[in-house]
Tab-separated table of C-alpha atoms and ligand atoms in Angstrom:
chain	number	residue	atom	x	y	z
K	20	MET	CA	-30.031	-0.656	-14.044
K	21	SER	CA	-28.911	2.908	-14.858
K	22	ARG	CA	-26.302	3.633	-17.503
K	23	ILE	CA	-23.737	4.442	-14.845
K	24	GLU	CA	-24.482	1.250	-12.886
K	25	LYS	CA	-24.126	-0.689	-16.148
K	26	ALA	CA	-20.769	1.004	-16.806
K	27	LEU	CA	-19.601	0.123	-13.294
K	28	ALA	CA	-20.708	-3.497	-13.605
K	29	LYS	CA	-19.082	-3.805	-17.036
K	30	ALA	CA	-15.831	-2.246	-15.847
K	31	ALA	CA	-15.820	-4.506	-12.779
K	32	SER	CA	-16.255	-7.646	-14.848
K	33	GLU	CA	-13.582	-6.514	-17.311
K	34	ARG	CA	-11.279	-5.787	-14.405
K	35	LYS	CA	-11.524	-9.449	-13.381
K	36	VAL	CA	-10.579	-10.417	-16.926
K	37	ARG	CA	-7.681	-7.968	-16.907
K	38	LYS	CA	-6.444	-9.433	-13.621
K	39	ARG	CA	-6.089	-12.725	-15.489
K	40	GLY	CA	-3.919	-10.854	-17.958
K	41	VAL	CA	-6.205	-11.079	-20.992
K	42	LEU	CA	-7.276	-7.500	-21.526
K	43	TYR	CA	-4.907	-5.079	-23.266
K	44	LYS	CA	-3.303	-7.886	-25.217
K	45	GLN	CA	-4.584	-6.175	-28.280
K	46	GLU	CA	-2.372	-5.360	-31.191
K	47	SER	CA	0.102	-2.767	-30.020
K	48	GLN	CA	-0.517	0.624	-31.619
K	49	LYS	CA	1.869	3.489	-32.037
K	50	ALA	CA	1.968	6.179	-29.345
K	51	TRP	CA	0.230	9.408	-30.240
K	52	VAL	CA	2.683	12.060	-31.260
K	53	THR	CA	1.959	15.666	-30.481
K	54	SER	CA	3.678	18.594	-32.099
K	55	LYS	CA	2.359	20.984	-29.463
K	56	GLN	CA	5.079	22.148	-27.143
K	57	ILE	CA	4.291	24.349	-24.192
K	58	SER	CA	6.643	25.914	-21.714
K	59	ILE	CA	5.720	26.339	-18.085
K	60	ASP	CA	6.122	29.787	-16.590
K	61	HIS	CA	7.224	29.164	-12.999
K	62	SER	CA	5.844	32.518	-11.875
K	63	LYS	CA	2.324	31.294	-12.778
K	64	VAL	CA	2.610	27.900	-11.116
K	65	SER	CA	0.622	27.329	-7.911
K	66	LYS	CA	2.842	27.364	-4.831
K	67	GLY	CA	1.817	23.833	-3.815
K	68	ILE	CA	3.729	22.448	-6.811
K	69	VAL	CA	6.849	21.936	-4.728
K	70	THR	CA	8.527	19.473	-7.106
K	71	LEU	CA	8.909	22.331	-9.564
K	72	LEU	CA	9.213	25.401	-7.373
K	73	GLU	CA	11.219	23.941	-4.492
K	74	PRO	CA	12.862	20.794	-5.888
K	75	SER	CA	15.384	20.529	-3.080
K	76	SER	CA	12.822	20.893	-0.304
K	77	ILE	CA	11.864	18.094	2.028
K	78	HIS	CA	8.363	18.243	0.542
K	79	ALA	CA	9.627	17.522	-2.969
K	80	GLU	CA	11.748	14.745	-1.495
K	81	GLN	CA	8.589	13.121	-0.133
K	82	PHE	CA	7.229	12.950	-3.680
K	83	ARG	CA	10.483	11.404	-4.860
K	84	ASN	CA	10.012	8.713	-2.197
K	85	LEU	CA	6.552	7.992	-3.542
K	86	ARG	CA	7.997	7.983	-7.071
K	87	THR	CA	10.561	5.361	-6.044
K	88	HIS	CA	7.768	3.140	-4.783
K	89	ILE	CA	5.700	3.649	-7.936
K	90	LEU	CA	8.627	3.035	-10.282
K	91	SER	CA	9.413	-0.206	-8.515
K	92	THR	CA	5.837	-1.462	-8.841
K	93	GLY	CA	5.608	-0.218	-12.447
K	94	GLU	CA	8.516	-2.270	-13.725
K	95	ASP	CA	6.302	-5.088	-14.968
K	96	LYS	CA	4.081	-2.584	-16.815
K	97	SER	CA	0.907	-3.794	-15.080
K	98	HIS	CA	0.941	-0.844	-12.683
K	99	ARG	CA	1.346	2.305	-14.739
K	100	LEU	CA	-2.095	3.888	-14.841
K	101	PHE	CA	-2.911	5.640	-11.569
K	102	LEU	CA	-6.012	7.445	-10.403
K	103	ILE	CA	-5.541	10.102	-7.749
K	104	THR	CA	-8.737	10.617	-5.812
K	105	SER	CA	-10.069	11.348	-2.313
K	106	SER	CA	-13.195	10.889	-0.236
K	107	VAL	CA	-14.340	14.494	-0.291
K	108	LYS	CA	-13.332	17.696	-2.022
K	109	GLY	CA	-10.289	19.804	-1.302
K	110	GLU	CA	-8.049	17.086	0.173
K	111	GLY	CA	-5.179	17.837	-2.214
K	112	LYS	CA	-5.784	15.510	-5.193
K	113	THR	CA	-4.721	17.930	-7.900
K	114	THR	CA	-1.673	19.078	-5.941
K	115	VAL	CA	-0.613	15.457	-5.438
K	116	ALA	CA	-1.364	14.404	-9.046
K	117	ILE	CA	0.734	17.232	-10.496
K	118	ASN	CA	3.625	16.803	-8.048
K	119	LEU	CA	3.687	13.072	-8.606
K	120	ALA	CA	3.589	13.429	-12.402
K	121	ILE	CA	6.397	16.010	-12.333
K	122	SER	CA	8.447	13.937	-9.961
K	123	ILE	CA	8.242	10.866	-12.225
K	124	ALA	CA	8.907	12.991	-15.332
K	125	GLN	CA	12.004	14.478	-13.691
K	126	SER	CA	13.617	11.071	-13.421
K	127	ILE	CA	15.909	10.460	-16.337
K	128	GLU	CA	14.077	7.745	-18.215
K	129	GLU	CA	10.392	7.989	-17.474
K	130	THR	CA	7.742	9.607	-19.634
K	131	VAL	CA	4.473	10.689	-18.062
K	132	LEU	CA	1.023	11.653	-19.268
K	133	LEU	CA	-0.944	13.761	-16.767
K	134	VAL	CA	-4.677	13.652	-17.475
K	135	ASP	CA	-7.225	15.984	-15.902
K	136	CYS	CA	-10.390	13.902	-15.502
K	137	ASP	CA	-12.070	16.386	-13.196
K	138	LEU	CA	-14.441	17.711	-15.840
K	139	ARG	CA	-16.419	19.695	-13.249
K	140	LEU	CA	-13.644	21.584	-11.524
K	141	PRO	CA	-10.549	21.221	-13.689
K	142	MET	CA	-7.493	22.715	-12.027
K	143	VAL	CA	-4.459	21.016	-13.567
K	144	HIS	CA	-3.917	23.695	-16.238
K	145	THR	CA	-4.582	26.510	-13.731
K	146	MET	CA	-2.142	25.128	-11.152
K	147	LEU	CA	0.493	24.723	-13.867
K	148	GLY	CA	-0.243	28.228	-15.176
K	149	LEU	CA	-1.139	26.895	-18.632
K	150	ASP	CA	-3.497	28.609	-21.022
K	151	VAL	CA	-5.023	25.424	-22.414
K	152	LYS	CA	-8.737	25.358	-23.232
K	153	ASP	CA	-9.498	22.189	-25.201
K	154	GLY	CA	-9.059	18.783	-23.674
K	155	LEU	CA	-10.630	15.499	-22.647
K	156	ALA	CA	-14.272	16.678	-22.560
K	157	ASP	CA	-13.949	18.011	-26.122
K	158	TYR	CA	-12.499	14.714	-27.324
K	159	LEU	CA	-15.309	12.763	-25.643
K	160	SER	CA	-18.093	14.952	-27.009
K	161	ASN	CA	-16.773	15.728	-30.483
K	162	ASP	CA	-14.872	14.202	-33.331
K	163	ILE	CA	-11.456	15.639	-32.498
K	164	GLU	CA	-8.025	14.190	-33.183
K	165	PHE	CA	-6.744	13.065	-29.769
K	166	SER	CA	-3.119	13.985	-30.443
K	167	ASP	CA	-4.172	17.619	-31.046
K	168	LEU	CA	-5.155	17.860	-27.385
K	169	LEU	CA	-1.830	16.725	-25.964
K	170	TYR	CA	0.728	19.287	-24.816
K	171	LYS	CA	4.334	18.346	-24.368
K	172	THR	CA	5.812	20.434	-21.576
K	173	ASP	CA	9.377	21.475	-20.914
K	174	ILE	CA	9.404	19.560	-17.610
K	175	GLY	CA	11.306	16.352	-18.295
K	176	LYS	CA	9.143	14.082	-20.404
K	177	LEU	CA	5.800	15.336	-19.149
K	178	THR	CA	2.786	15.603	-21.465
K	179	VAL	CA	-0.497	17.112	-20.257
K	180	LEU	CA	-4.080	16.442	-21.360
K	181	GLY	CA	-6.362	19.143	-19.953
K	182	ALA	CA	-9.991	18.561	-18.950
K	183	GLY	CA	-11.270	20.769	-21.755
K	184	ASN	CA	-14.287	23.007	-21.972
K	185	PRO	CA	-16.806	22.285	-19.176
K	186	PRO	CA	-19.470	19.862	-20.483
K	187	SER	CA	-23.101	19.730	-19.338
K	188	ASN	CA	-22.930	15.944	-18.858
K	189	PRO	CA	-19.602	15.137	-17.119
K	190	SER	CA	-20.685	11.821	-15.532
K	191	GLU	CA	-22.075	10.550	-18.826
K	192	LEU	CA	-18.823	11.438	-20.598
K	193	ILE	CA	-16.658	9.782	-17.929
K	194	GLY	CA	-18.927	6.707	-17.934
K	195	SER	CA	-19.052	6.500	-21.723
K	196	GLU	CA	-17.654	3.689	-23.818
K	197	LYS	CA	-15.473	6.240	-25.604
K	198	MET	CA	-13.785	7.080	-22.284
K	199	GLU	CA	-13.218	3.461	-21.396
K	200	THR	CA	-11.801	2.738	-24.847
K	201	LEU	CA	-9.588	5.818	-24.610
K	202	LEU	CA	-8.059	4.753	-21.288
K	203	LYS	CA	-7.382	1.273	-22.626
K	204	GLU	CA	-5.867	2.737	-25.746
K	205	ILE	CA	-3.761	5.204	-23.776
K	206	LYS	CA	-2.461	2.310	-21.750
K	207	SER	CA	-1.667	0.183	-24.778
K	208	ARG	CA	-0.149	3.003	-26.850
K	209	TYR	CA	1.807	4.345	-23.888
K	210	ASP	CA	2.870	1.010	-22.499
K	211	ASN	CA	6.278	2.330	-21.483
K	212	ARG	CA	4.844	5.425	-19.802
K	213	TYR	CA	3.199	6.353	-16.535
K	214	ILE	CA	-0.268	7.857	-16.678
K	215	ILE	CA	-1.454	9.946	-13.739
K	216	ILE	CA	-5.136	10.857	-13.616
K	217	ASP	CA	-6.542	13.670	-11.495
K	218	SER	CA	-10.209	13.205	-10.635
K	219	PRO	CA	-13.162	14.486	-8.600
K	220	PRO	CA	-13.812	13.271	-5.030
K	221	LEU	CA	-15.350	9.807	-4.641
K	222	LEU	CA	-18.243	10.245	-2.251
K	223	PRO	CA	-20.269	13.042	-3.803
K	224	ILE	CA	-19.627	12.108	-7.440
K	225	THR	CA	-19.662	8.788	-9.276
K	226	ASP	CA	-16.914	9.618	-11.836
K	227	SER	CA	-13.915	8.393	-9.823
K	228	ASN	CA	-15.662	5.162	-8.982
K	229	ILE	CA	-16.133	4.500	-12.702
K	230	LEU	CA	-12.524	5.445	-13.439
K	231	GLY	CA	-11.258	3.415	-10.469
K	232	SER	CA	-12.390	0.186	-12.036
K	233	ILE	CA	-10.533	0.911	-15.282
K	234	VAL	CA	-7.154	2.083	-13.947
K	235	ASP	CA	-4.383	-0.133	-12.575
K	236	SER	CA	-4.359	1.423	-9.129
K	237	ILE	CA	-5.817	4.153	-6.970
K	238	ILE	CA	-3.944	6.482	-4.647
K	239	LEU	CA	-6.394	7.846	-2.094
K	240	VAL	CA	-5.455	11.280	-0.769
K	241	VAL	CA	-6.640	11.927	2.766
K	242	GLN	CA	-6.360	15.281	4.456
K	243	ALA	CA	-4.763	14.241	7.727
K	244	GLY	CA	-6.425	15.535	10.849
K	245	GLN	CA	-9.411	16.786	8.841
K	246	THR	CA	-11.220	14.012	7.034
K	247	PRO	CA	-13.134	11.827	9.526
K	248	LYS	CA	-12.084	8.172	9.659
K	249	ASP	CA	-15.674	7.106	8.899
K	250	THR	CA	-15.599	9.169	5.704
K	251	VAL	CA	-12.371	7.503	4.580
K	252	ASN	CA	-13.812	4.068	5.408
K	253	GLN	CA	-16.939	4.940	3.460
K	254	ALA	CA	-14.794	5.858	0.444
K	255	LEU	CA	-12.784	2.637	0.776
K	256	SER	CA	-15.929	0.515	0.932
K	257	PHE	CA	-17.386	2.495	-1.954
K	258	ILE	CA	-14.381	1.406	-4.032
K	259	GLY	CA	-14.732	-2.120	-2.610
K	260	ASP	CA	-13.030	-4.762	-4.722
K	261	LYS	CA	-13.851	-2.971	-7.971
K	262	ALA	CA	-10.401	-1.419	-7.948
K	263	ASP	CA	-6.932	-1.847	-6.618
K	264	ILE	CA	-5.913	0.672	-3.948
K	265	MET	CA	-2.176	1.171	-4.035
K	266	GLY	CA	-2.004	3.318	-0.953
K	267	ILE	CA	-3.334	6.151	1.116
K	268	LEU	CA	-1.457	9.403	0.973
K	269	LEU	CA	-1.881	11.500	4.079
K	270	ASN	CA	-1.733	15.098	3.029
K	271	ASN	CA	-1.038	17.223	6.023
K	272	VAL	CA	-0.486	20.878	6.607
K	273	GLU	CA	1.592	21.648	9.666
K	274	LYS	CA	1.928	25.190	10.896
K	275	THR	CA	5.449	26.054	11.986
K	276	SER	CA	7.010	29.315	13.079
K	277	GLU	CA	8.194	29.837	9.469
K	278	GLY	CA	4.723	29.300	7.994
K	279	TYR	CA	2.883	26.333	6.566
K	280	TYR	CA	4.733	23.094	6.141
K	281	TYR	CA	3.678	20.558	3.558
K	282	LYS	CA	3.905	17.038	4.767
K	283	TYR	CA	3.077	13.954	2.798
K	284	ASP	CA	3.014	10.532	4.385
K	285	TYR	CA	2.387	7.408	2.503
K	286	SER	CA	0.807	4.349	4.026
K	287	TYR	CA	-0.503	1.092	2.685
K	288	PRO	CA	-3.924	-0.309	3.414
K	289	LYS	CA	-2.776	-3.873	2.832
N	22	ATP	N1	0.005	19.845	1.790
N	22	ATP	C1	-0.567	21.029	1.546
N	22	ATP	N2	-0.200	22.117	2.240
N	22	ATP	C2	-0.760	23.325	2.008
N	22	ATP	N3	-1.717	23.552	1.101
N	22	ATP	C3	-2.130	22.497	0.384
N	22	ATP	C4	-1.583	21.189	0.541
N	22	ATP	N4	-2.196	20.357	-0.337
N	22	ATP	C5	-3.088	21.112	-1.011
N	22	ATP	N5	-3.043	22.398	-0.584
N	22	ATP	C6	-3.875	23.504	-1.052
N	22	ATP	O1	-5.223	23.165	-0.737
N	22	ATP	C7	-6.102	23.562	-1.785
N	22	ATP	C8	-6.852	22.335	-2.314
N	22	ATP	O2	-5.890	21.498	-2.955
N	22	ATP	P1	-6.245	20.759	-4.303
N	22	ATP	O3	-6.881	21.673	-5.282
N	22	ATP	O4	-5.019	20.023	-4.719
N	22	ATP	O5	-7.331	19.739	-3.736
N	22	ATP	P2	-8.334	18.847	-4.554
N	22	ATP	O6	-8.562	17.620	-3.723
N	22	ATP	O7	-7.851	18.644	-5.928
N	22	ATP	O8	-9.633	19.750	-4.568
N	22	ATP	P3	-10.979	19.478	-5.419
N	22	ATP	O9	-11.737	18.392	-4.697
N	22	ATP	O10	-11.683	20.805	-5.375
N	22	ATP	O11	-10.557	19.057	-6.792
N	22	ATP	C9	-5.244	24.232	-2.855
N	22	ATP	O12	-5.267	25.611	-2.639
N	22	ATP	C10	-3.846	23.691	-2.565
N	22	ATP	O13	-2.835	24.598	-2.976
N	23	MG	MG1	-8.769	18.959	-7.789
C-alpha cells in the first residue's frame, strides 16, 4: 500500500470515528492570533469576485443564498470545514471558494478562514490581489509558527492562509500527518468559525481526495454545459463514501447582450 493509499485509508477510518462524534473532542485550544493585517485593493481583485466588486448584483446574491444554507447547517458546529473542489481543472473552484468565504465573512457575526490548498496552482492570493508569498506549503515543510502565516483582511472577519512557495512534493505534503493534524487543530481552535478550503481538481490529482476525507463536507463545482456527466459521476464515485458531499454547485457562464453573466445554481445530490 502506497503512502497516499495509507493516508486515504487512515482518514476514511477516522472519518467513521468522527461520524460517531468521538474525534475532535480533544482539549480545546486557543485560536491562533495573527497580528498581520492586510488590506485588499479592489482594483487588483479578479473580476469574478462578485461578492466584493459587485455586492448588489444578482451573482453576489446567489452566493448569499448558498451562505444562508451553509450557516443553517453549520449551527451545530459539525459542518464548518468545507472543501471546494471539482472533477477537472478550470471549473471555477477558486472563484467559488473566495466568493463563498467573503460572503460568509460579510455577515455580521461569522468569522472565516480561507485556506489555499492548491499547492500546485495557487490562485487565492492572486485573485484577491494580495502580495503574500509564504503559506501552507512552508508550514508543512519547515518549522514555522503557523500564526505568522495568517493574514487578517479588511473584509469582514476574513483571514487568509495562502498556499505558500511552490513545493516539489505537493501530494506528499497534503497527505502528510502534519497536514491532517493541522486541519483537525484548525477545526478545534476555530470551532466557532467557518473554514473554506480551495483545492486542486479531483480526477487528475489525489490531493482533494485526501482532503475530502478529513473535512466536514465537500462542495463540488461543476461547469454547467461543459463538464460531461460521466466525468462528474466519475468524480462522485471517486469520492465514494469517504466524504460527505454537501452539494453540487453548477457554475455557468451565460452570454447576454450586455456581456457574460455569472450564474450559480446549487443542487443537492441527496
Ligand atoms: N461563473 C463564471 N463566469 C465567468 N467566468 C468565470 C466564472 N467562474 C470562473 N470564471 C473564470 O474562469 C477561470 C477559471 O476559474 P477558477 O480559477 O476559479 O477555476 P478553478 O477551478 O479554480 O481552476 P483550477 O483548476 O486551475 O484551479 C477564471 O479566469 C475565472 O475568473
Ligand atoms: Mg483554482
